[in-house]
Coordinates of C-alpha atoms in Angstrom, one line a residue:
X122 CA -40.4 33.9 -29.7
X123 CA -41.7 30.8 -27.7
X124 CA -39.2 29.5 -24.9
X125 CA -37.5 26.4 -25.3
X126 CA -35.7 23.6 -22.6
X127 CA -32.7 25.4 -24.7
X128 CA -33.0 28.8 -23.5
X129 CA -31.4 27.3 -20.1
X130 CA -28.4 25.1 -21.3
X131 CA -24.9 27.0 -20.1
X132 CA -22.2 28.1 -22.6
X133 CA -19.4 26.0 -21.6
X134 CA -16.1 27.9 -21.9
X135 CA -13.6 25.6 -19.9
X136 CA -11.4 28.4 -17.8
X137 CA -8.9 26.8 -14.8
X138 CA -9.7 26.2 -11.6
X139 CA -9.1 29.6 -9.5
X140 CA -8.2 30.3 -5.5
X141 CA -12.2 29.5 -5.1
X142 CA -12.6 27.1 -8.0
X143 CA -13.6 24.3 -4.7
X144 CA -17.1 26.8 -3.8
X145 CA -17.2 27.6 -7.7
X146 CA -17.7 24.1 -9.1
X147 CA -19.9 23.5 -6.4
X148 CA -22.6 26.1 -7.5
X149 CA -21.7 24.9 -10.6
X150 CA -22.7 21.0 -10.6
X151 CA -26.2 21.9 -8.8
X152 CA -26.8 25.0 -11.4
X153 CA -25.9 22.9 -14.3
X154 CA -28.3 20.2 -12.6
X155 CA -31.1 22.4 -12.0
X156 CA -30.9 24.0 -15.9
X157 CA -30.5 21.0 -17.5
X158 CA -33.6 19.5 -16.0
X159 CA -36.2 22.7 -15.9
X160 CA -38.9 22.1 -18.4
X161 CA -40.1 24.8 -21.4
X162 CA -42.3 27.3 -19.8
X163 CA -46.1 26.5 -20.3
X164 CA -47.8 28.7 -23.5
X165 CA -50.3 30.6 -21.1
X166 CA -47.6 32.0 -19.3
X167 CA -47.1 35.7 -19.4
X168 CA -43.2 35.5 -18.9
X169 CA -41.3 37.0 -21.5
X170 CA -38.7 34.6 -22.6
X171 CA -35.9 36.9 -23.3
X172 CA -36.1 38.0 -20.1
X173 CA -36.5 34.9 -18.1
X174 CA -33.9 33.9 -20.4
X175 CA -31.5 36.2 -20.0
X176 CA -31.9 36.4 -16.2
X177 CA -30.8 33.1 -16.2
X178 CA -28.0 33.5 -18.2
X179 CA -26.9 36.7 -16.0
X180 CA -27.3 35.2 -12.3
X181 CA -25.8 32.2 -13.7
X182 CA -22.3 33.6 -15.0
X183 CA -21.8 36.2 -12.4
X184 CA -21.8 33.4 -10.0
X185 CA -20.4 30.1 -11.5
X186 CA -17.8 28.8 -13.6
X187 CA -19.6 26.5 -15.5
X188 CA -17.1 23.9 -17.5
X189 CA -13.7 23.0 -15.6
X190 CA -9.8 22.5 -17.4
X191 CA -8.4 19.7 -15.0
X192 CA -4.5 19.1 -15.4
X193 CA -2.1 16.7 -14.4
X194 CA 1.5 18.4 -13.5
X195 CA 4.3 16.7 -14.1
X196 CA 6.1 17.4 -10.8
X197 CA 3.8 14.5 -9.8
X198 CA 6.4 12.3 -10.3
X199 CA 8.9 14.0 -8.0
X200 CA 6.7 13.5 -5.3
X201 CA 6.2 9.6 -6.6
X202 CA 9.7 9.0 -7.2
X203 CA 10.4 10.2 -3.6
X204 CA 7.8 8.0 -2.1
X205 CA 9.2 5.2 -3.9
X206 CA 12.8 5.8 -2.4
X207 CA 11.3 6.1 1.2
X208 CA 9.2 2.8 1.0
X209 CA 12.4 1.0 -0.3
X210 CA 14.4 2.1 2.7
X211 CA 11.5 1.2 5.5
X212 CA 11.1 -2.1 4.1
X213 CA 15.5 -2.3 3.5
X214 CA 15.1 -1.6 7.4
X215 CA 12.6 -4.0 8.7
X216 CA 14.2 -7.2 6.5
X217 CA 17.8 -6.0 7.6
X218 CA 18.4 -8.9 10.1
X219 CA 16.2 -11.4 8.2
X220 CA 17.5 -13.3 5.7
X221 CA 21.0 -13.2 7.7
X222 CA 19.7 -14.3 10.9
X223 CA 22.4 -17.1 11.7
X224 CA 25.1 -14.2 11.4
X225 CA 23.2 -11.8 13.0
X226 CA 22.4 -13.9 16.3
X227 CA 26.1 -14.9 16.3
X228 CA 27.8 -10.8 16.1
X229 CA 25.1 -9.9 18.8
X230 CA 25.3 -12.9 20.8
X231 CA 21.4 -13.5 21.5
X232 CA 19.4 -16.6 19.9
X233 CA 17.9 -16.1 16.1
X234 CA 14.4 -16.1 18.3
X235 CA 15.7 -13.0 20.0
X236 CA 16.4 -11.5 16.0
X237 CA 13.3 -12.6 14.4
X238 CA 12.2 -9.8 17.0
X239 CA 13.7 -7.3 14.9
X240 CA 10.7 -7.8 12.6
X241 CA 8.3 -7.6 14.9
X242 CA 9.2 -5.0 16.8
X243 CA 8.9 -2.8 14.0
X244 CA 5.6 -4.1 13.1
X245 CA 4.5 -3.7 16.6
X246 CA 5.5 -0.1 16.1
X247 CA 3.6 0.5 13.1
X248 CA 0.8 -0.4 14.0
X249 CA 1.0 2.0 17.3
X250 CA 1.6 4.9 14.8
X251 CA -1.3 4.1 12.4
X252 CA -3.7 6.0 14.4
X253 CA -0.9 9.6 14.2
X254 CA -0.5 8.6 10.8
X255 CA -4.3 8.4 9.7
X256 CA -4.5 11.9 11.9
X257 CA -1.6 13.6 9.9
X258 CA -2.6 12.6 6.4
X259 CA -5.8 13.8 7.0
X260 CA -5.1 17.0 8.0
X261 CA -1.7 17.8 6.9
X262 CA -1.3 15.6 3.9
X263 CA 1.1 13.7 1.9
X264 CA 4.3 16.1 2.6
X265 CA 4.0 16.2 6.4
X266 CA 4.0 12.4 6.4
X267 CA 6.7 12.2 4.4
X268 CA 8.8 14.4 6.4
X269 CA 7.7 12.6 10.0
X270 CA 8.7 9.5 8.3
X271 CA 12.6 10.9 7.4
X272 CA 13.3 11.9 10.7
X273 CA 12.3 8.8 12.3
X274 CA 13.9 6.7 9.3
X275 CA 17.6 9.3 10.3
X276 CA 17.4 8.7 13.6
X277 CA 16.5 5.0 13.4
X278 CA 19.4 4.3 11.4
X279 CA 22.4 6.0 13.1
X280 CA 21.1 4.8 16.5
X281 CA 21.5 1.2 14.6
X282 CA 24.7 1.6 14.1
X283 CA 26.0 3.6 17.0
X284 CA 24.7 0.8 19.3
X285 CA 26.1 -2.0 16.5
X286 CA 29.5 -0.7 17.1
X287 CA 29.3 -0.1 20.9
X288 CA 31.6 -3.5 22.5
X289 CA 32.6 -6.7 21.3
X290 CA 28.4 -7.8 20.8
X291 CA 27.2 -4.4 20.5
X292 CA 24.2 -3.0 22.5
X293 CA 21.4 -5.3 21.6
X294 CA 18.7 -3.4 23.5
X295 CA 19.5 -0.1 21.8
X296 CA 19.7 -1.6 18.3
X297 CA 16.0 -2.8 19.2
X298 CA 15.2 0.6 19.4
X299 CA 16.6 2.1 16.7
X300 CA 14.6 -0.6 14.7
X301 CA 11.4 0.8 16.4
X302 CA 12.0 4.6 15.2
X303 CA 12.2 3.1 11.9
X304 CA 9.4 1.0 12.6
X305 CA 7.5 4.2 13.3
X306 CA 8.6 5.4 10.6
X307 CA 6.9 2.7 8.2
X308 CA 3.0 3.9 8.2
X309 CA 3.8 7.1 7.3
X310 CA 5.2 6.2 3.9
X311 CA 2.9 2.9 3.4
X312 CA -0.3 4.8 3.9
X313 CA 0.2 7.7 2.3
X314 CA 0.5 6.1 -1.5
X315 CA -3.2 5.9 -2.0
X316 CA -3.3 9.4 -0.8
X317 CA -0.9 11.3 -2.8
X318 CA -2.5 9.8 -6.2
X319 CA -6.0 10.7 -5.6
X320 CA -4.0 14.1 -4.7
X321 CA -2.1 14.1 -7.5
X322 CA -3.3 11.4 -10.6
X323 CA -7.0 10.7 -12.3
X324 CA -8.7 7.4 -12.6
X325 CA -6.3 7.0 -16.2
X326 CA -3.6 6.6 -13.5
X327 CA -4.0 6.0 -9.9
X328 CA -3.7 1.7 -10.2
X329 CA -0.6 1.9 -12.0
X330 CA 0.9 5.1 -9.7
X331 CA -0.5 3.4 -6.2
X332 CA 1.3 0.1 -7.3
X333 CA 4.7 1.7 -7.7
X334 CA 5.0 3.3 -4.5
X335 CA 3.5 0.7 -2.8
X336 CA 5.3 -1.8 -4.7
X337 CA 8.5 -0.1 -3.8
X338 CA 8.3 -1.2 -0.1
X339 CA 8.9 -5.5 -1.1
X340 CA 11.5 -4.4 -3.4
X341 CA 13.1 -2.8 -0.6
X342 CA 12.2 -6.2 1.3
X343 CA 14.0 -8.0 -1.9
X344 CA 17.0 -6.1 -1.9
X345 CA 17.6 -6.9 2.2
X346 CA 17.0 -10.4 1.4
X347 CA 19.5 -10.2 -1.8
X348 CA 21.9 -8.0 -0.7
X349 CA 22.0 -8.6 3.3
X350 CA 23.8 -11.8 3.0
X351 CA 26.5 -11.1 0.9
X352 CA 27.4 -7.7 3.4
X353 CA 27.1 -10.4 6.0
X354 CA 29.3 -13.8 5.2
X355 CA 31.3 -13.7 8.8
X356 CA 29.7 -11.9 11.9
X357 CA 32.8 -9.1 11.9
X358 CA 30.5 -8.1 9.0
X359 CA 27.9 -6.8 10.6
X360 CA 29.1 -3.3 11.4
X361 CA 29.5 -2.2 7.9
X362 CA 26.1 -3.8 7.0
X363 CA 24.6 -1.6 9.2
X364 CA 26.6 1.3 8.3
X365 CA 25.8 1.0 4.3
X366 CA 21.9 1.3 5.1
X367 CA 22.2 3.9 7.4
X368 CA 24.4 6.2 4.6
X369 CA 21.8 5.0 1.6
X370 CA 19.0 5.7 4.3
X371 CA 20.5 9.6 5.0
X372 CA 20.9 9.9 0.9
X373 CA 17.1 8.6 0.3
X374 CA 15.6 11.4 2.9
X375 CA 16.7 14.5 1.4
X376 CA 14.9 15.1 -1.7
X377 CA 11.5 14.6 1.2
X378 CA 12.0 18.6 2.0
X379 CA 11.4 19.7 -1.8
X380 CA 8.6 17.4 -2.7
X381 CA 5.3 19.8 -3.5
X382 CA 2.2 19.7 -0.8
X383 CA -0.4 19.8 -3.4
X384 CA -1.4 20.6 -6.9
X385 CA -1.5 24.3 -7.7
X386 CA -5.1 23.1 -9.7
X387 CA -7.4 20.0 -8.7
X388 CA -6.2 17.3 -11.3
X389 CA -9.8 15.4 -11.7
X390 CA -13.4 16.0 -10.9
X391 CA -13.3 14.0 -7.6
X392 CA -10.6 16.1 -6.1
X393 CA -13.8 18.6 -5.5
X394 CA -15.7 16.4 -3.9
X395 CA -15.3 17.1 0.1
X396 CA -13.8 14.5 2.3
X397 CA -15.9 13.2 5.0
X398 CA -13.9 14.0 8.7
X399 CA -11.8 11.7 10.7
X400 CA -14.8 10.4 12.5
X401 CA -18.1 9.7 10.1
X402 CA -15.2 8.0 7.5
X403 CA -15.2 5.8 9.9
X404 CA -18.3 4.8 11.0
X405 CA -19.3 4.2 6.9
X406 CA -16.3 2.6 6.6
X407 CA -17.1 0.0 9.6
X408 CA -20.5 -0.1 8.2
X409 CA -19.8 -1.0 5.0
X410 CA -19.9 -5.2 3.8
X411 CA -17.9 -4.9 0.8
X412 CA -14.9 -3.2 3.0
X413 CA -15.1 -6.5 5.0
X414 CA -14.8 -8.8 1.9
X415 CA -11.4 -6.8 0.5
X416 CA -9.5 -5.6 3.9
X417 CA -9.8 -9.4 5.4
X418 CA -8.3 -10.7 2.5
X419 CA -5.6 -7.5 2.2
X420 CA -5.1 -7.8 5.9
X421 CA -4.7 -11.7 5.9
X422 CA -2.3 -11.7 2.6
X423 CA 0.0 -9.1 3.7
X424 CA 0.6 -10.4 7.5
X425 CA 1.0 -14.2 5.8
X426 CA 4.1 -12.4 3.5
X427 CA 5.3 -10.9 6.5
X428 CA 5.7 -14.0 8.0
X429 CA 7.2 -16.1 5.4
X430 CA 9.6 -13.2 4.3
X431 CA 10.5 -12.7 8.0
X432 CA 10.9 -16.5 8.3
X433 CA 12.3 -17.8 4.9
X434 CA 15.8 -19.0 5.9
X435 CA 14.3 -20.4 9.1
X436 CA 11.9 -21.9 6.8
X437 CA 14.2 -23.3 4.7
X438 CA 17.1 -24.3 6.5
X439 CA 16.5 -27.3 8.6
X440 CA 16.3 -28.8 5.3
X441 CA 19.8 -27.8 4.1
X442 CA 19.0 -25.4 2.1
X443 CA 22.1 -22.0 2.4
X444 CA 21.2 -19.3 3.6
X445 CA 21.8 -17.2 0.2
X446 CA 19.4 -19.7 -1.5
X447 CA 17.1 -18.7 1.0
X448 CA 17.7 -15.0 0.1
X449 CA 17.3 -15.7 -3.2
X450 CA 13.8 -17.5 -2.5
X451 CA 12.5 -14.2 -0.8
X452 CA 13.8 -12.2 -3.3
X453 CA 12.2 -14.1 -6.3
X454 CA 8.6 -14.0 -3.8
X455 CA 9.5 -9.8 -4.2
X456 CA 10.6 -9.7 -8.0
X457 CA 8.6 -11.4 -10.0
X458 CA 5.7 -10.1 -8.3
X459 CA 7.0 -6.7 -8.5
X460 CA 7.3 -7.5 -12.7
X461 CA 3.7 -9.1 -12.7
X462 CA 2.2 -5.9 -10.8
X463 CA 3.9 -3.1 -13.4
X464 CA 2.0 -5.3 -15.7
X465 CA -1.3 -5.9 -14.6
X466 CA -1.9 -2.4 -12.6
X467 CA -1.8 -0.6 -16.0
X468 CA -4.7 -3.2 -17.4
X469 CA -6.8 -2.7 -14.7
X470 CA -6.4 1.4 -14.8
X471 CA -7.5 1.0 -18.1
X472 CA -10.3 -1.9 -17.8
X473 CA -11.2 -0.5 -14.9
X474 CA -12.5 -4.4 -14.2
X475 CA -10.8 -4.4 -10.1
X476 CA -13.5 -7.0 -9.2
X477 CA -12.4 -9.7 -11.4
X478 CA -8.9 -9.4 -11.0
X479 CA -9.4 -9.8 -7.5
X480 CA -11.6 -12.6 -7.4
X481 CA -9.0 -14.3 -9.7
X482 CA -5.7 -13.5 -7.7
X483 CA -6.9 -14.6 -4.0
X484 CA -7.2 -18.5 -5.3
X485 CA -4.0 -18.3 -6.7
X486 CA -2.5 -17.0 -3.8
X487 CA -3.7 -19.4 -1.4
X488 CA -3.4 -22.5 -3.8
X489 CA 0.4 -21.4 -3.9
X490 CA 0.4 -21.4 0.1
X491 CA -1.1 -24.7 0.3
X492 CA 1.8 -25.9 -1.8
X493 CA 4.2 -24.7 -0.1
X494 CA 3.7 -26.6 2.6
X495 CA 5.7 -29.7 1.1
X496 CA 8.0 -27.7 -1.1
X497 CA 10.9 -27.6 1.2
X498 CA 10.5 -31.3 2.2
X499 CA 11.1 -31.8 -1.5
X500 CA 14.4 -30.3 -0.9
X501 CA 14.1 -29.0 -4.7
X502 CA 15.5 -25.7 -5.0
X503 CA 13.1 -25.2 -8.1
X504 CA 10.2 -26.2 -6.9
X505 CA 10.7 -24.0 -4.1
X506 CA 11.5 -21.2 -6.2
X507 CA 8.8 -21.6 -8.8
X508 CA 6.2 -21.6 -5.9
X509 CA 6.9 -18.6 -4.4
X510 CA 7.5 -16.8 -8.0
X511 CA 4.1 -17.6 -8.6
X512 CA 2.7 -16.7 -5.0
X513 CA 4.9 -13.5 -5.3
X514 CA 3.0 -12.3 -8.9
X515 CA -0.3 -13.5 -7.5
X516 CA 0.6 -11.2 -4.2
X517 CA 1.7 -8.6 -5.8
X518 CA -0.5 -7.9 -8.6
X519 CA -3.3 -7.7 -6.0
X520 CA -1.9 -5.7 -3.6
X521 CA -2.8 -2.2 -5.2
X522 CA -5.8 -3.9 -6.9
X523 CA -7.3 -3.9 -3.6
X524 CA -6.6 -0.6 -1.8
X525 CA -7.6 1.0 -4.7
X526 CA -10.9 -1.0 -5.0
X527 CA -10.9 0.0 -1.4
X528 CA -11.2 3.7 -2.2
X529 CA -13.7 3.5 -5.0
X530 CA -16.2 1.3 -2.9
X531 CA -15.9 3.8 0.0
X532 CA -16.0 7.1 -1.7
X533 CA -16.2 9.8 -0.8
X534 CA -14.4 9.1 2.4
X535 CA -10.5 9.6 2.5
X536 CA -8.3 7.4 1.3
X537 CA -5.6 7.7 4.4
X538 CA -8.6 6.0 6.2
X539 CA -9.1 2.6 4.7
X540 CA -5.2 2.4 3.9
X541 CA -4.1 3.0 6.8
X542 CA -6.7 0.5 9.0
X543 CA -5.6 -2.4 6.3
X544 CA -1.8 -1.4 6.6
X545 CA -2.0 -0.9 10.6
X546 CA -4.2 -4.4 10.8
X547 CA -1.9 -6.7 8.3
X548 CA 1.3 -5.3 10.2
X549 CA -0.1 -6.2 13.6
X550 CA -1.3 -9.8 12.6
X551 CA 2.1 -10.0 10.7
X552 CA 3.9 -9.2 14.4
X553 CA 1.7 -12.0 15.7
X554 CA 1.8 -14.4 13.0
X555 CA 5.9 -14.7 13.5
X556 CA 5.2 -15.2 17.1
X557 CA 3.0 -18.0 17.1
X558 CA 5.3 -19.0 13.6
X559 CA 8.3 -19.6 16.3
X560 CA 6.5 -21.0 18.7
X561 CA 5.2 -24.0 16.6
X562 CA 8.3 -24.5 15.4
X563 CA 10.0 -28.2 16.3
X564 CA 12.9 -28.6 18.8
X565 CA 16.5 -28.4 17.7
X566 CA 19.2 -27.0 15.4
X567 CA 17.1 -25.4 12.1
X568 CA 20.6 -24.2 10.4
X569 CA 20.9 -27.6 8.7
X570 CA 23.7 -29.2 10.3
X571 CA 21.2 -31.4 11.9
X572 CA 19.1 -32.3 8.3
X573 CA 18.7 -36.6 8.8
X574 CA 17.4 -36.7 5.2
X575 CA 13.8 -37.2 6.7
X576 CA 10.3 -34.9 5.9
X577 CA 10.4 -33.5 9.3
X578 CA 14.3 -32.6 10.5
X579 CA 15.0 -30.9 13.7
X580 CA 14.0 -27.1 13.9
X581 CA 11.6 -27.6 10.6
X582 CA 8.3 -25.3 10.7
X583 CA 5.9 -27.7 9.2
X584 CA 3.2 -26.5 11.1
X585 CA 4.0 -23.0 10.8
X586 CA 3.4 -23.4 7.1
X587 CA -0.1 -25.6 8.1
X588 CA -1.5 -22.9 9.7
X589 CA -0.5 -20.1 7.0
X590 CA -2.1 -22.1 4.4
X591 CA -4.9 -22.3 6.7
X592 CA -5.5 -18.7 6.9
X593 CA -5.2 -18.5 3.6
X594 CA -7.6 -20.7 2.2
X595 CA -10.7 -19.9 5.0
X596 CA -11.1 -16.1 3.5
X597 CA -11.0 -17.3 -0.2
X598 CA -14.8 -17.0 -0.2
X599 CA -15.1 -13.4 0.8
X600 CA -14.0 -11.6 -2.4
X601 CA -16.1 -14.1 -4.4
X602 CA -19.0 -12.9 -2.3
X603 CA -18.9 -9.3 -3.2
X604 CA -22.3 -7.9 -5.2
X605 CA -24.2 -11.1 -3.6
X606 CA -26.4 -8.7 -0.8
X607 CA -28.3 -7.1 -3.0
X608 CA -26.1 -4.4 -5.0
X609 CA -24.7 -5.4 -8.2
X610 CA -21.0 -4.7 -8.9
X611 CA -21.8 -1.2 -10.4
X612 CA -23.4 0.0 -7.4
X613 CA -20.9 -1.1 -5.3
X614 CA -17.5 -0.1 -6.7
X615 CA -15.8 2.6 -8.8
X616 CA -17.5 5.2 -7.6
X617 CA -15.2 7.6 -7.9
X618 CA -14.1 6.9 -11.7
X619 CA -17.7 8.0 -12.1
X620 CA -16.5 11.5 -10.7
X621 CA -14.1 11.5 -13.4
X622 CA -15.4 11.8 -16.8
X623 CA -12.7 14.4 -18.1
X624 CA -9.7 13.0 -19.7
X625 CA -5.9 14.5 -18.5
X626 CA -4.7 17.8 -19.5
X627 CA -0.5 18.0 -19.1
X628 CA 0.8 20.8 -18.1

């Protein structure tokens, strides 16, 4: 019988990934190559084609396993819904003093300057940890971080409140470091999102499963500025503030010591690819353009939220606004984004179309910061609120649209890396940001009691909001540039949905 280009296709019987399936799969993709592509053997060739046939067939399957069953496991979303509680808390943490920081300055005795630095403190600590936390994903993975980040988040708590109850004032000094070890505690929960669902979730998934663990840590953020100032209405109140997140904090860390490392099988084609080390991630990721045109904009956005959740009752006040309303503002900037994002996220995991999304959301975003420059001048509670709804879903949405566009333009390095560079960046520019917010701030009272009915009361931060539209707009062109150096928008992203062609399996 003449030999045939068939006489070297593989019988596919899909078996599960074993101890070795890693080395397996990897003989596998560059055997399947090489048979798929060998030509028929020439006519004048002596070879018998059973036997060349056959010896194919035999070195083939004693080596190989030639067709893989990837599964998703359920216990996925243990590890997800642990995440989720973690990031609330961290954030609950950071915004504790915010949105109630008339009260706040008044129990401790210090100026609301002095307890805006509660915020930035932690940020300032985050951003020191980034570089542990990029170390420990990478080598020990989702679970370690998780349990770094509940010992820090324990002790940062009860330290809170053992210095909050120390004296008349408390012990300011010690309360500012307790909100450091939770500060420390932020990057190892914020980063490790885009981790855990490549880990754990295919390209049908990871959007939708990045955006609510990531999402969790502004509804944390909402929930301070919702909740804080009704725990808060006299300064006597701030002991038991303190107290109630530090018991919710202790409840939200346990379930981190029964959360799974890792999949017992790979769940998706790419989760065989081999991560490039610590170092050469790096350097491509540095080298890249397109990781330039989505971390400015990532980095920018996120500090600018920081800021004006930080800052929204300071914001607000000088014009008379309460300091609830101003809760409510921040919260409404968290929520409705949050509702937009559980939205869109699914779309895009199933559109797959990142690019446009993005290049529609960052407009939005800083059209809504330009606007907000006159909205409390309006004095219009709905205006207000209605900008920073809109600002919030535009925000939101984009937020794991873009570190997940982050990972597919960079495969195959890790995701930890570009994560936790963008969260460690944004943080730090956030701690800056509500520096140089304060410090262009006007002279005078800002809790309203000095409000003469004009656009520019004592204490207002007009400028502030200037130069945070500012920001905004100058990096609007940079994810409108992307696929203009050459590479069209399929060379340059979703490179690793390409690694997953095989649909989920549940187990």
């Amino acid at each position: 019988m003449a030999c045939s280009a068939h006489d070297s296709v593989l019988t596919q019987n899909p078996i599960p990934p074993t101890a070795t399936a890693r080395e397996d799969v990897t003989l596998a993709k560059k055997a399947l190559s090489d048979s798929m592509t060998m030509r028929p053997l020439r006519k004048d060739t002596n070879t018998s084609c059973g036997s060349s046939s056959n010896h194919i067939h035999s070195n083939l399957a004693s080596t190989v396993a030639p067709t893989i069953e990837y599964k998703v496991y359920r216990r996925r979303y243990f590890g997800l819904f642990q995440l989720v509680l973690l990031n609330i808390i961290v954030s609950w943490d950071w915004l504790s003093f915010a949105a109630s920081s008339t009260t706040i300055s008044q129990y401790y005795d210090v100026s609301v300057s002095a307890v805006n630095w509660f915020s930035t403190s932690s940020q300032f600590a985050f951003a020191a940890a980034s570089p542990l936390t990029m170390w420990t994903l990478n080598r020990g993975g989702p679970k370690s971080a998780i349990i770094i980040a509940s010992i820090f988040i324990l002790l940062g708590n009860w330290i809170r409140y053992g210095a909050t109850v120390v004296g008349q004032s408390g012990n300011f000094g010690a309360v500012m470091f307790g909100q450091i070890l939770t500060g420390i505690a932020q990057p190892f929960v914020l980063a490790t999102p885009t981790t855990y669902s490549d880990l754990w979730f295919t390209s049908e998934g990871r959007v939708a499963a990045t955006a609510v663990m990531t999402l969790a840590n502004p509804l944390g953020g909402a929930l301070a500025q919702l909740v804080d100032p009704f725990w808060t209405n006299t300064p006597g109140d701030v002991p038991n503030m303190v107290l109630y997140i530090a018991i919710i904090s202790s409840i939200a860390t346990i379930p981190s010591i029964f959360i799974y490392a890792k999949p017992p099988t790979p769940v998706s084609a790419s989760a065989f690819d081999p991560k490039q080390p610590l170092l050469p991630s790096l350097k491509q990721v540095f080298s890249s353009p397109e990781f330039y045109m989505i971390a400015i904009p990532f980095i920018v956005f996120v500090a600018l939220f920081t800021v004006i959740s930080s800052l929204i009752n300071q914001i607000l006040g000088p014009y008379s606004f309460s300091q609830s309303e101003a809760g409510i503002g921040g919260g409404l900037l968290i929520l409705v984004g949050l509702v937009f994002a559980a939205i869109i996220s699914p779309i895009v995991d199933r559109t797959k179309a990142h690019l446009l999304a993005v290049r529609i959301l960052v407009p939005i975003i800083s059209t809504c910061y330009l606007a907000f420059i006159w909205a409390p001048q309006s004095r219009s509670l709905a205006l207000v609120y209605v900008i920073l709804s809109i600002q919030g879903a535009a925000s939101f949405s984009l937020l794991p649209l873009a570190l997940e566009l982050l990972i597919e333009i960079t495969h195959p390095v890790s995701p930890e890396v570009t994560s936790t560079i963008c969260w460690c960046l944004s943080e730090l520019f956030g701690g800056i940001g509500i520096i140089i917010g304060n410090n262009l701030r006007d002279p005078g009272i800002g809790d309203g009691t000095a409000d003469n009915g004009t656009s520019m009361p004592p204490g207002n931060m007009h400028r502030t909001l200037i130069s945070m539209a500012v920001c905004s707009l100058i990096i609007v062109p940079l994810p409108l540039a992307l696929g203009c150096f050459g590479r069209g928008d399929r060379e340059i992203y979703c490179l690793r949905v390409r690694d997953d062609p095989s649909r989920e399996s549940m187990q």
